[in-house]
């Protein structure tokens, strides 16, 4: 069976499956009792086609809008705009439709009519420095005029709709007709109430099955709804009431001032106010892969697009369903999640067993009818047919139909969904948000975890603890002694470098408290500069920021150019110490003077870097360069001839419990590898502390890894435990080799925009919830909400639990299926009677499809799961061992039935209480057996 499943249902992958593969398996599943229920949790392919059509339409609209806008720029004169009275009454000077036509249509003509971005801001009653005011009823007035930033979602299905869907089961409909005929014929021949017993018994069984099924499905849908809400929780930085603050994207309103950085998703339609090197990826909205450069000349920002590079301040103009992204999301939400490989495989199992069951049902019906005819012939009454004979024929037909009900294990694929939904809900409590169902089951097969260092293995709470300035090492950073021992000229250039060459900010919160915003590294540097007595805002106002090149994980540096008083320009650069140091040819000596960087000084600085790194400190080098009076924002920032200001060592302690978690992974057969952009000595020190790097393990730098031949890589990768100074493409290459060449099931962590390719390539992409960008989160399958490596181990444990639970349920269902089928079939062939009636078989079906699934598929994980080897990529879900168990248990059930027979009765002539006893024993023993054997 496993080979048949691989051949026909094995094309569907855990992620990135082709639509042809998704369509092919659906066509193979033709024997389905209830299509609405069976395919409820599979992708809606028609809706996906609709989404692509909208993307193509958007691309064409934007292209035409740009052309029309460019052609119409010369016809601005004479055009005026007057806002509706209700807009004026609310205190605004522009309506929502006008704003939408400007931004969505990229209409520079209309923008100029409204006096540009500043004019739009004024008409929206906002300030570019203080943002909107949220006092009084101002927020309500904005909502009333411009709407809210929420998308239309399909309404939650009510319980009775699930009841209706459960009633769509074809076999239950046939049985309902049989019950009706049985009632009519029974009452007509035997009277009320005796003649109604069989018919009412079937009706009651059908209703019980329907209501239990609907209740289970309804609760499941509520779980998924809760998880969907969690997935959509995104916060953005805005300025409101004069303060920087984080708010939900759903609370954004036109007029809000939003701060965007690399990796962020644009939360609404808007206009560029100010920023640097802003590149926007619009592929999610238009399908166009080429990024757009957004500037003051092309200021349009569309909701749902991603910041690929740079940063900016944006004015929100249009929100919610008035944006193209809103309309796209409304359609996309109906597209559903891809079905998981396990769901598809079990659909295949259900189809195979269903075909066998259909065959047995037809044969059973034929044998029973033939036995009835034979009896009538022996009694010479074959020309005389009574109501009892008709009821007997009807009962045979009902038994045959019920065999199909039991034989088609509709609950198998749904049990996967139930187990995954249960695991996803519980994992939320364990700080892991699963974005794709398949990730739950795939994580259970993981053989390798490629983890970042910063924030995952470490706490991400950084502090500057060691520095080297003016050729002196300061062991414990004391601001007073440091200030007194560093010359004023060196201190001045140091503060200018830290406060201007940063992606962070120092702001006042609503309570007047000083707050530092930015990454942990930026925060540590800004805290250090403030402790030296620096003034962030005074330093920023003393010069003009001309050019910014944000930190890039490929270049591993950040640079800015300042225009100082007198019109001269100065570049500042910071980043990976050994990389920045190669661009330096001067440094500041003990007196704070600029002197040439000779070989002895270079060696001394490199020794300092290695010393800091061996103490598990993250090192950064700060440098500057005078670049004269000729510089333009269009130029690139030079990267040579710099003066080294100094080196800082930043402490980022290892998270508590990481060493124990790594040890658990090792006992579970999962190899943990560290992939980091940090210095190799820092990486090795942390890796040894975590228990990742062993004596026979290999630690390598990204540049060396890139130079290796394929033969060398095949030899190195199995022993590779640490990769330092790695680029995003190094991580991608490593993941690709592990997956394809070594057939590993790979989980990868990532937090930056450039990690998206590796997260996409991996079997399971794990994005960081705190430090991760929106681009990384969107590319991931699971979001680690607390950025903790221990949570990743918990995800692996839940994944294994899902796998084992589904195996238990499959074994339970197939055991009951096989026994129920063979008992009824054998009895029909040998005695002409079926010991299990239609009502009893419906009871079996309900136990298997709902209660059995609830009991077996929702069992929480235990520590023993992490002492087994991983299943890996080649593991068989329905193994030969499992089939032996099923057949062995089936034989055991026959023995039980044999011993249960009453004195003088054949094993296949049990009825009444005896057959109920057989039924209950069959279910109970199968259930216990599955619990023990798995």
PDB file of N, CA, C and O in Angstrom, residues 15 112 270 300 371 373 442 521 560 598 635 823 848:
ATOM      1  N   UNK A  15       5.381  21.791   1.621  1.00  0.00           N
ATOM      2  CA  UNK A  15       5.239  23.192   1.201  1.00  0.00           C
ATOM      3  C   UNK A  15       5.610  23.308  -0.269  1.00  0.00           C
ATOM      4  O   UNK A  15       6.298  22.460  -0.823  1.00  0.00           O
ATOM      5  N   UNK A 112      -0.442  66.956  -7.097  1.00  0.00           N
ATOM      6  CA  UNK A 112      -0.005  68.354  -7.224  1.00  0.00           C
ATOM      7  C   UNK A 112      -1.152  69.330  -7.011  1.00  0.00           C
ATOM      8  O   UNK A 112      -0.977  70.405  -6.444  1.00  0.00           O
ATOM      9  N   UNK A 270      -0.428  54.733   1.370  1.00  0.00           N
ATOM     10  CA  UNK A 270       0.057  55.992   1.928  1.00  0.00           C
ATOM     11  C   UNK A 270       1.045  56.691   1.032  1.00  0.00           C
ATOM     12  O   UNK A 270       1.287  56.277  -0.113  1.00  0.00           O
ATOM     13  N   UNK A 300       4.375  56.977  -3.764  1.00  0.00           N
ATOM     14  CA  UNK A 300       3.204  56.137  -3.508  1.00  0.00           C
ATOM     15  C   UNK A 300       3.594  54.789  -2.882  1.00  0.00           C
ATOM     16  O   UNK A 300       4.429  54.061  -3.405  1.00  0.00           O
ATOM     17  N   UNK A 371     -29.298 -15.929  -0.383  1.00  0.00           N
ATOM     18  CA  UNK A 371     -29.715 -16.821   0.711  1.00  0.00           C
ATOM     19  C   UNK A 371     -31.229 -16.734   0.927  1.00  0.00           C
ATOM     20  O   UNK A 371     -31.899 -17.751   1.185  1.00  0.00           O
ATOM     21  N   UNK A 373     -33.514 -15.952  -1.380  1.00  0.00           N
ATOM     22  CA  UNK A 373     -34.147 -16.651  -2.506  1.00  0.00           C
ATOM     23  C   UNK A 373     -34.056 -18.168  -2.336  1.00  0.00           C
ATOM     24  O   UNK A 373     -35.017 -18.893  -2.606  1.00  0.00           O
ATOM     25  N   UNK A 442       5.481  17.951   9.754  1.00  0.00           N
ATOM     26  CA  UNK A 442       6.839  17.880   9.211  1.00  0.00           C
ATOM     27  C   UNK A 442       7.869  18.022  10.321  1.00  0.00           C
ATOM     28  O   UNK A 442       8.911  17.359  10.299  1.00  0.00           O
ATOM     29  N   UNK A 521      21.219  45.393  19.288  1.00  0.00           N
ATOM     30  CA  UNK A 521      22.582  45.909  19.085  1.00  0.00           C
ATOM     31  C   UNK A 521      22.583  47.428  19.100  1.00  0.00           C
ATOM     32  O   UNK A 521      23.409  48.056  19.764  1.00  0.00           O
ATOM     33  N   UNK A 560      26.670  55.943   6.856  1.00  0.00           N
ATOM     34  CA  UNK A 560      25.942  57.197   6.624  1.00  0.00           C
ATOM     35  C   UNK A 560      26.939  58.260   6.167  1.00  0.00           C
ATOM     36  O   UNK A 560      28.146  58.144   6.408  1.00  0.00           O
ATOM     37  N   UNK A 598      49.689  51.123  11.217  1.00  0.00           N
ATOM     38  CA  UNK A 598      50.799  50.266  10.779  1.00  0.00           C
ATOM     39  C   UNK A 598      50.497  48.806  11.113  1.00  0.00           C
ATOM     40  O   UNK A 598      49.485  48.476  11.732  1.00  0.00           O
ATOM     41  N   UNK A 635      25.494  59.319  -4.934  1.00  0.00           N
ATOM     42  CA  UNK A 635      26.749  58.572  -4.897  1.00  0.00           C
ATOM     43  C   UNK A 635      26.648  57.430  -3.885  1.00  0.00           C
ATOM     44  O   UNK A 635      25.881  57.488  -2.929  1.00  0.00           O
ATOM     45  N   UNK A 823     -16.341  -9.911   9.564  1.00  0.00           N
ATOM     46  CA  UNK A 823     -17.376 -10.581  10.370  1.00  0.00           C
ATOM     47  C   UNK A 823     -18.699 -10.612   9.601  1.00  0.00           C
ATOM     48  O   UNK A 823     -19.332 -11.667   9.459  1.00  0.00           O
ATOM     49  N   UNK A 848     -15.660   5.588  15.536  1.00  0.00           N
ATOM     50  CA  UNK A 848     -14.402   5.719  14.792  1.00  0.00           C
ATOM     51  C   UNK A 848     -14.164   7.139  14.307  1.00  0.00           C
ATOM     52  O   UNK A 848     -13.083   7.694  14.480  1.00  0.00           O
TER      53      UNK A 848
END
